[in-house]
Amino acid sequence: MHCTRNILDDLIWVGADDRRLVCFEGVYACPAGVSYNSYLLLDEKTVLMDTVDKAVGPQFFENLAHALNGRKLDYLVIHHMEPDHAATAEELVLRYPEVKIICNAKSQGLLEQFFSPELAARCELVKEGESRCFGRHTLSFIMAPMVHWPEVMMSYDSESKALFSADAFGTFGALNGRLFADETDFFTEDLDEARRYYTNIVGKYGMQVVAALKKAAKLDIALVCPLHGYVWRRDFDKFVEKYQLWATYTPEEKSVMIAYASVYGHTEQAANLLACKLVERGVRVRMFDTSVVHASTIISESFRAGALVFASTTYNMGVFVTMENLLHDLVAHNLQNRTVALIENGSWSPVSGKLMREILAPLKNTTILDQTVTLKSALKPSQEAELDALADALKAVLA
Ligand code: FEO
């Protein structure tokens, strides 16, 4: 049975939700699922915007057949070749053998790598600024390299004023029947997952996202159709404001994110006391245990906060494994413009502070405070003044 939604009379969402996905891209926990969006334009020609992940292929093909209502499929536009959108392209061609593929040269190369020269041979290539007319609707193509892969492009329909934005403006979370962002309380209920999606999937490529936002700013946009998450038809400017912050590594809040790795609770105790001292000073704090909370959530919260605290026990003469993984991931995601404070613990040879400082050294325009607080097994009453000083320093940098 089909499950589709109309965006316009001649533009139909034919994607599907996956609520059984444990790890998106094999890494990112997806407790609320994810949607793979695909859009069918019914003009003089029929045009499909991207396919879906294999996991939801059966539902997608039912949706597509229903929306086509007996018409043949003329074109597939590939905006992004990552398999969560292109994995079913080969099956699409088997089912609709007359379909032609519109994509750029980089996507054609990836089609051949993932599938076959035969699939690549049916491509009609487009470049930046080129257009294709399908009847009433004309799509113009906008290259958006590294948002999130090098071949990514967007397209703009001058008739409906719809921007097909590929991964940009997506979010984690199944749609659950709600297609438009205004059908949910997005900025209350969904923004955290949108931030986690952005920061982990394209957070590394802020400069390229800024370039894509500049291109999009020149367009008269009435609809934004991303490959994951909601379609935007109102309040899109509020979402763009968030993207401007995230893409420029600008904190959303004057808050502190505390992440700690603690085996027997002593490092956690110091982190808790620092949190109390910060809150007493009027600073908003969010805390995470790296052994319990997935790194993707802590990375997302690190993009949100202005200052970061990492507290870790020493383990096997290194940083505790979950903290070490988090810090490397944070560096890989290119976070910038932050102030960082460190707390280390070690019963006989505390070295985690020095090692955390080394891992975080590549972060651009980031200050790691000199005053690492060192615990030998447990925080002593005589050390409370050190946490007071750290809280004062963090409050000062956020002022
Ligand atoms: Fe949703 Fe980069 O793929």
Short mmCIF file of C-alpha atoms and ligand atoms in Angstrom, two decimals:
data_model
loop_
_atom_site.label_atom_id
_atom_site.label_comp_id
_atom_site.label_asym_id
_atom_site.label_seq_id
_atom_site.Cartn_x
_atom_site.Cartn_y
_atom_site.Cartn_z
CA MET A 1 0.00 0.00 0.00
CA HIS A 2 1.30 3.45 -0.87
CA CYS A 3 2.05 6.14 1.70
CA THR A 4 2.65 9.43 -0.11
CA ARG A 5 1.96 13.10 0.52
CA ASN A 6 1.29 15.94 -1.87
CA ILE A 7 3.45 19.01 -1.54
CA LEU A 8 1.81 20.67 -4.54
CA ASP A 9 -0.71 19.23 -7.00
CA ASP A 10 2.17 18.14 -9.20
CA LEU A 11 4.90 17.53 -6.61
CA ILE A 12 4.58 14.42 -4.47
CA TRP A 13 6.70 13.10 -1.61
CA VAL A 14 7.35 9.42 -2.31
CA GLY A 15 9.99 8.77 0.39
CA ALA A 16 9.78 6.58 3.46
CA ASP A 17 10.65 6.43 7.18
CA ASP A 18 13.05 3.94 8.73
CA ARG A 19 12.43 3.43 12.45
CA ARG A 20 14.54 0.27 12.77
CA LEU A 21 17.86 1.88 11.96
CA VAL A 22 20.26 1.42 14.87
CA CYS A 23 23.16 3.47 13.49
CA PHE A 24 22.87 5.97 10.63
CA GLU A 25 26.01 5.67 8.48
CA GLY A 26 27.05 2.92 10.91
CA VAL A 27 27.93 5.55 13.52
CA TYR A 28 25.08 7.82 14.57
CA ALA A 29 22.43 6.55 16.94
CA CYS A 30 19.00 7.17 15.49
CA PRO A 31 16.48 6.58 18.29
CA ALA A 32 13.73 8.50 16.53
CA GLY A 33 14.46 6.94 13.13
CA VAL A 34 15.18 8.82 9.93
CA SER A 35 13.34 9.67 6.74
CA TYR A 36 14.69 9.21 3.23
CA ASN A 37 12.96 11.77 1.06
CA SER A 38 12.30 11.43 -2.64
CA TYR A 39 10.08 13.76 -4.67
CA LEU A 40 8.19 13.14 -7.88
CA LEU A 41 7.41 16.03 -10.23
CA LEU A 42 4.49 15.33 -12.56
CA ASP A 43 4.94 17.68 -15.51
CA GLU A 44 4.91 17.02 -19.26
CA LYS A 45 7.82 14.84 -18.25
CA THR A 46 7.91 12.90 -14.99
CA VAL A 47 10.96 13.70 -12.87
CA LEU A 48 12.06 11.88 -9.71
CA MET A 49 14.38 13.72 -7.32
CA ASP A 50 16.69 11.05 -5.87
CA THR A 51 15.86 7.57 -4.66
CA VAL A 52 16.14 6.15 -1.12
CA ASP A 53 18.14 3.83 1.10
CA LYS A 54 17.78 0.11 0.40
CA ALA A 55 16.14 -0.43 3.78
CA VAL A 56 12.99 1.36 2.63
CA GLY A 57 13.11 0.35 -1.04
CA PRO A 58 9.85 -1.68 -1.09
CA GLN A 59 7.78 1.19 0.35
CA PHE A 60 9.44 3.71 -1.97
CA PHE A 61 8.69 1.68 -5.10
CA GLU A 62 5.06 1.27 -4.04
CA ASN A 63 4.85 5.02 -3.47
CA LEU A 64 6.44 5.81 -6.81
CA ALA A 65 4.16 3.48 -8.78
CA HIS A 66 1.11 4.98 -7.07
CA ALA A 67 2.22 8.57 -7.71
CA LEU A 68 3.04 7.85 -11.36
CA ASN A 69 -0.43 6.35 -11.76
CA GLY A 70 0.52 4.45 -14.90
CA ARG A 71 2.78 7.10 -16.44
CA LYS A 72 6.34 6.19 -17.35
CA LEU A 73 9.23 7.70 -15.45
CA ASP A 74 11.24 9.99 -17.73
CA TYR A 75 14.00 11.32 -15.49
CA LEU A 76 15.85 10.67 -12.25
CA VAL A 77 17.73 13.69 -10.92
CA ILE A 78 20.58 12.66 -8.62
CA HIS A 79 21.48 15.43 -6.20
CA HIS A 80 23.67 13.23 -3.98
CA MET A 81 25.22 9.84 -4.64
CA GLU A 82 25.57 8.65 -1.03
CA PRO A 83 23.82 5.28 -0.81
CA ASP A 84 21.20 6.49 1.67
CA HIS A 85 19.78 8.28 -1.40
CA ALA A 86 21.16 6.45 -4.41
CA ALA A 87 21.25 2.80 -3.33
CA THR A 88 18.01 2.01 -5.13
CA ALA A 89 19.00 3.75 -8.40
CA GLU A 90 19.93 0.48 -10.07
CA GLU A 91 16.63 -1.16 -9.13
CA LEU A 92 14.83 1.96 -10.34
CA VAL A 93 16.42 1.54 -13.75
CA LEU A 94 15.42 -2.12 -13.84
CA ARG A 95 11.82 -1.19 -13.04
CA TYR A 96 11.73 1.89 -15.31
CA PRO A 97 14.13 1.03 -18.14
CA GLU A 98 13.40 4.20 -20.14
CA VAL A 99 14.49 6.53 -17.33
CA LYS A 100 17.33 8.94 -18.05
CA ILE A 101 19.58 10.16 -15.25
CA ILE A 102 20.34 13.85 -14.82
CA CYS A 103 23.41 14.44 -12.68
CA ASN A 104 26.82 16.09 -12.72
CA ALA A 105 30.08 14.51 -13.88
CA LYS A 106 31.20 13.62 -10.37
CA SER A 107 27.95 11.75 -9.72
CA GLN A 108 28.36 9.92 -13.00
CA GLY A 109 31.78 8.69 -11.84
CA LEU A 110 30.31 7.53 -8.54
CA LEU A 111 27.41 5.79 -10.34
CA GLU A 112 29.94 3.75 -12.25
CA GLN A 113 31.91 3.00 -9.06
CA PHE A 114 28.86 1.91 -7.06
CA PHE A 115 26.99 0.22 -9.90
CA SER A 116 28.10 -0.22 -13.51
CA PRO A 117 29.22 1.55 -16.70
CA GLU A 118 25.75 0.78 -18.10
CA LEU A 119 24.11 2.91 -15.44
CA ALA A 120 26.64 5.70 -15.91
CA ALA A 121 26.04 5.58 -19.69
CA ARG A 122 22.44 6.77 -19.34
CA CYS A 123 23.45 10.03 -17.62
CA GLU A 124 22.74 13.46 -19.05
CA LEU A 125 25.28 15.75 -17.40
CA VAL A 126 24.55 19.20 -16.00
CA LYS A 127 26.85 21.92 -14.70
CA GLU A 128 26.53 24.88 -12.35
CA GLY A 129 23.85 27.30 -13.56
CA GLU A 130 22.48 25.05 -16.30
CA SER A 131 18.73 24.46 -16.54
CA ARG A 132 16.41 21.74 -17.81
CA CYS A 133 12.78 22.35 -18.73
CA PHE A 134 10.21 19.60 -18.17
CA GLY A 135 7.06 21.49 -19.24
CA ARG A 136 5.79 24.11 -16.78
CA HIS A 137 8.73 23.48 -14.46
CA THR A 138 12.36 24.35 -15.14
CA LEU A 139 15.07 23.13 -12.81
CA SER A 140 18.32 25.10 -12.45
CA PHE A 141 21.28 23.29 -10.98
CA ILE A 142 23.45 24.64 -8.18
CA MET A 143 26.63 22.83 -7.24
CA ALA A 144 27.13 22.43 -3.47
CA PRO A 145 30.39 20.47 -3.16
CA MET A 146 31.11 18.94 0.27
CA VAL A 147 27.61 19.54 1.56
CA HIS A 148 28.16 16.62 2.22
CA TRP A 149 30.12 14.80 -0.53
CA PRO A 150 32.03 16.44 -3.41
CA GLU A 151 29.34 15.69 -6.03
CA VAL A 152 26.42 17.22 -4.11
CA MET A 153 24.22 19.61 -6.03
CA MET A 154 20.93 21.34 -5.35
CA SER A 155 18.26 22.33 -7.85
CA TYR A 156 15.77 25.18 -7.95
CA ASP A 157 12.40 25.11 -9.67
CA SER A 158 11.49 28.62 -10.82
CA GLU A 159 7.80 27.68 -11.25
CA SER A 160 7.13 26.42 -7.72
CA LYS A 161 10.08 28.30 -6.16
CA ALA A 162 11.16 25.00 -4.60
CA LEU A 163 14.76 24.37 -3.61
CA PHE A 164 15.75 20.70 -3.61
CA SER A 165 18.53 21.05 -1.06
CA ALA A 166 20.06 17.53 -0.84
CA ASP A 167 21.42 16.85 2.69
CA ALA A 168 21.26 20.53 3.65
CA PHE A 169 18.40 21.47 5.99
CA GLY A 170 17.75 17.83 6.86
CA THR A 171 17.21 16.36 10.29
CA PHE A 172 17.31 13.03 12.04
CA GLY A 173 13.94 11.61 13.01
CA ALA A 174 11.20 9.80 11.12
CA LEU A 175 8.49 12.05 9.72
CA ASN A 176 5.66 10.05 11.34
CA GLY A 177 3.11 11.41 8.91
CA ARG A 178 4.20 15.03 9.29
CA LEU A 179 5.78 16.21 6.06
CA PHE A 180 6.01 19.96 6.62
CA ALA A 181 8.06 21.57 9.39
CA ASP A 182 4.99 23.61 10.34
CA GLU A 183 3.12 20.38 11.11
CA THR A 184 5.33 19.90 14.17
CA ASP A 185 6.64 22.27 16.84
CA PHE A 186 10.00 22.15 15.08
CA PHE A 187 11.98 24.66 17.12
CA THR A 188 10.88 23.02 20.39
CA GLU A 189 10.66 19.35 19.47
CA ASP A 190 13.01 18.80 16.53
CA LEU A 191 15.79 21.37 16.66
CA ASP A 192 18.09 19.21 18.82
CA GLU A 193 17.96 16.38 16.27
CA ALA A 194 18.41 18.87 13.41
CA ARG A 195 21.48 20.23 15.15
CA ARG A 196 22.83 16.71 15.78
CA TYR A 197 22.23 15.87 12.13
CA TYR A 198 23.92 19.05 10.83
CA THR A 199 26.92 19.01 13.16
CA ASN A 200 27.73 15.34 12.68
CA ILE A 201 26.98 15.01 8.98
CA VAL A 202 28.19 18.31 7.51
CA GLY A 203 29.62 20.12 10.54
CA LYS A 204 33.16 19.65 9.26
CA TYR A 205 32.38 21.59 6.07
CA GLY A 206 31.27 24.95 7.45
CA MET A 207 33.02 26.97 4.74
CA GLN A 208 31.27 25.02 1.98
CA VAL A 209 27.91 25.35 3.74
CA VAL A 210 28.41 29.13 3.96
CA ALA A 211 29.11 29.16 0.19
CA ALA A 212 25.91 27.18 -0.49
CA LEU A 213 23.88 29.49 1.79
CA LYS A 214 25.16 32.49 -0.20
CA LYS A 215 23.95 30.91 -3.45
CA ALA A 216 20.57 30.05 -1.90
CA ALA A 217 20.17 33.61 -0.54
CA LYS A 218 19.90 34.90 -4.14
CA LEU A 219 16.83 32.74 -4.80
CA ASP A 220 13.18 33.49 -4.14
CA ILE A 221 12.41 30.37 -2.11
CA ALA A 222 8.89 29.26 -1.20
CA LEU A 223 9.63 25.58 -0.51
CA VAL A 224 12.70 23.71 0.66
CA CYS A 225 12.76 19.97 0.04
CA PRO A 226 15.70 18.22 1.75
CA LEU A 227 16.63 14.56 1.49
CA HIS A 228 15.94 13.93 5.19
CA GLY A 229 13.36 15.44 7.50
CA TYR A 230 10.75 18.10 6.92
CA VAL A 231 9.78 20.17 3.90
CA TRP A 232 9.84 23.90 4.68
CA ARG A 233 7.10 26.24 3.45
CA ARG A 234 7.17 28.82 6.29
CA ASP A 235 9.61 30.15 8.89
CA PHE A 236 12.52 28.85 6.84
CA ASP A 237 14.50 32.00 7.66
CA LYS A 238 14.52 30.92 11.34
CA PHE A 239 16.18 27.65 10.36
CA VAL A 240 18.66 29.49 8.13
CA GLU A 241 19.63 31.62 11.15
CA LYS A 242 20.65 28.42 12.94
CA TYR A 243 22.58 27.23 9.89
CA GLN A 244 24.47 30.54 9.77
CA LEU A 245 25.61 29.97 13.38
CA TRP A 246 26.49 26.31 12.94
CA ALA A 247 28.32 26.82 9.64
CA THR A 248 30.47 29.61 11.08
CA TYR A 249 31.15 27.72 14.32
CA THR A 250 29.44 30.47 16.29
CA PRO A 251 28.01 29.36 19.66
CA GLU A 252 24.23 29.46 19.93
CA GLU A 253 24.35 30.10 23.65
CA LYS A 254 26.59 31.50 26.36
CA SER A 255 26.46 28.13 28.07
CA VAL A 256 28.91 25.46 29.21
CA MET A 257 28.93 21.85 27.99
CA ILE A 258 30.56 19.46 30.49
CA ALA A 259 31.52 15.97 29.31
CA TYR A 260 33.11 13.57 31.78
CA ALA A 261 34.54 10.05 31.77
CA SER A 262 34.55 8.54 35.23
CA VAL A 263 35.15 4.91 36.25
CA TYR A 264 34.24 5.03 39.97
CA GLY A 265 32.50 8.39 40.19
CA HIS A 266 35.32 10.59 41.52
CA THR A 267 35.89 12.47 38.27
CA GLU A 268 32.13 12.82 37.92
CA GLN A 269 32.00 14.29 41.43
CA ALA A 270 34.43 17.05 40.45
CA ALA A 271 32.45 17.71 37.27
CA ASN A 272 29.24 17.90 39.31
CA LEU A 273 30.74 20.40 41.73
CA LEU A 274 31.99 22.56 38.87
CA ALA A 275 28.50 22.44 37.35
CA CYS A 276 27.01 23.64 40.67
CA LYS A 277 29.49 26.49 40.85
CA LEU A 278 28.73 27.55 37.28
CA VAL A 279 24.98 27.47 37.82
CA GLU A 280 25.41 29.48 41.05
CA ARG A 281 27.16 32.07 38.89
CA GLY A 282 24.20 32.20 36.52
CA VAL A 283 25.73 30.08 33.76
CA ARG A 284 23.61 27.49 31.94
CA VAL A 285 25.20 24.01 32.00
CA ARG A 286 24.52 20.77 30.14
CA MET A 287 26.35 17.61 31.33
CA PHE A 288 27.09 14.31 29.65
CA ASP A 289 28.68 11.03 30.75
CA THR A 290 30.76 9.90 27.77
CA SER A 291 30.20 6.26 28.75
CA VAL A 292 26.44 6.65 28.47
CA VAL A 293 25.74 9.38 25.91
CA HIS A 294 26.63 8.87 22.25
CA ALA A 295 29.46 11.08 20.98
CA SER A 296 27.19 12.52 18.27
CA THR A 297 24.98 14.12 20.94
CA ILE A 298 27.98 15.60 22.78
CA ILE A 299 29.42 16.94 19.51
CA SER A 300 26.08 18.57 18.76
CA GLU A 301 25.96 20.15 22.23
CA SER A 302 29.56 21.33 21.80
CA PHE A 303 28.48 23.26 18.69
CA ARG A 304 25.68 24.80 20.79
CA ALA A 305 27.72 25.93 23.82
CA GLY A 306 30.28 28.70 24.10
CA ALA A 307 32.62 26.88 26.50
CA LEU A 308 33.45 23.23 26.93
CA VAL A 309 34.76 21.24 29.92
CA PHE A 310 36.27 17.80 29.49
CA ALA A 311 36.95 15.75 32.62
CA SER A 312 38.61 12.37 32.28
CA THR A 313 40.28 9.76 34.35
CA THR A 314 43.63 8.40 33.20
CA TYR A 315 43.21 4.88 31.82
CA ASN A 316 45.94 2.56 30.52
CA MET A 317 48.23 5.61 30.71
CA GLY A 318 45.94 7.39 28.26
CA VAL A 319 42.63 9.22 28.15
CA PHE A 320 39.61 7.08 29.07
CA VAL A 321 38.46 5.37 25.89
CA THR A 322 35.03 6.98 25.51
CA MET A 323 36.49 10.44 26.13
CA GLU A 324 39.38 9.81 23.74
CA ASN A 325 36.91 8.78 21.03
CA LEU A 326 34.79 11.88 21.67
CA LEU A 327 37.74 14.28 21.49
CA HIS A 328 39.09 12.81 18.24
CA ASP A 329 35.59 12.99 16.78
CA LEU A 330 35.24 16.62 17.85
CA VAL A 331 38.53 17.53 16.15
CA ALA A 332 37.43 15.62 13.03
CA HIS A 333 34.28 17.75 12.95
CA ASN A 334 36.35 20.94 12.87
CA LEU A 335 34.75 22.74 15.82
CA GLN A 336 36.24 26.22 16.29
CA ASN A 337 35.94 29.41 18.35
CA ARG A 338 35.53 27.86 21.79
CA THR A 339 37.10 28.04 25.26
CA VAL A 340 37.99 24.69 26.81
CA ALA A 341 38.71 23.73 30.42
CA LEU A 342 40.17 20.38 31.52
CA ILE A 343 39.91 18.21 34.61
CA GLU A 344 42.13 15.15 34.89
CA ASN A 345 42.27 12.28 37.33
CA GLY A 346 44.85 9.56 37.98
CA SER A 347 45.58 7.58 41.12
CA TRP A 348 49.30 7.20 40.48
CA SER A 349 50.16 9.03 37.28
CA PRO A 350 47.53 11.50 36.02
CA VAL A 351 48.30 12.23 32.37
CA SER A 352 44.84 12.57 30.82
CA GLY A 353 44.93 16.39 31.03
CA LYS A 354 48.14 16.65 29.04
CA LEU A 355 46.88 14.11 26.51
CA MET A 356 43.46 15.76 26.11
CA ARG A 357 45.23 19.08 25.53
CA GLU A 358 47.32 17.46 22.79
CA ILE A 359 44.28 15.91 21.07
CA LEU A 360 42.38 19.22 21.13
CA ALA A 361 45.34 21.34 19.99
CA PRO A 362 44.24 21.37 16.29
CA LEU A 363 40.94 23.13 17.08
CA LYS A 364 41.12 26.53 15.38
CA ASN A 365 40.67 29.75 17.33
CA THR A 366 40.14 27.76 20.52
CA THR A 367 41.68 28.59 23.89
CA ILE A 368 42.44 25.75 26.26
CA LEU A 369 42.68 27.29 29.73
CA ASP A 370 46.07 26.75 31.41
CA GLN A 371 44.53 25.84 34.74
CA THR A 372 43.91 22.06 34.43
CA VAL A 373 42.43 20.73 37.69
CA THR A 374 44.28 17.56 38.69
CA LEU A 375 42.70 14.95 40.96
CA LYS A 376 44.72 12.20 42.59
CA SER A 377 41.95 9.57 42.96
CA ALA A 378 39.40 12.00 44.43
CA LEU A 379 38.73 15.71 44.82
CA LYS A 380 40.03 17.06 48.14
CA PRO A 381 38.31 19.88 50.08
CA SER A 382 41.49 21.92 49.64
CA GLN A 383 40.92 21.82 45.86
CA GLU A 384 37.50 23.44 45.89
CA ALA A 385 39.15 26.80 45.32
CA GLU A 386 40.55 25.45 42.02
CA LEU A 387 37.02 24.68 40.82
CA ASP A 388 35.87 28.12 41.95
CA ALA A 389 38.66 29.66 39.90
CA LEU A 390 37.70 27.54 36.88
CA ALA A 391 34.06 28.56 37.21
CA ASP A 392 35.10 32.22 37.44
CA ALA A 393 37.28 31.88 34.34
CA LEU A 394 34.51 30.19 32.32
CA LYS A 395 31.93 32.76 33.37
CA ALA A 396 34.34 35.52 32.36
CA VAL A 397 34.90 34.17 28.84
CA LEU A 398 31.15 33.82 28.28
CA ALA A 399 30.36 37.36 29.45
FE1 FEO B 1 21.86 11.76 3.49
FE2 FEO B 1 25.10 12.54 2.69
O1 FEO B 1 23.53 11.53 2.70
#
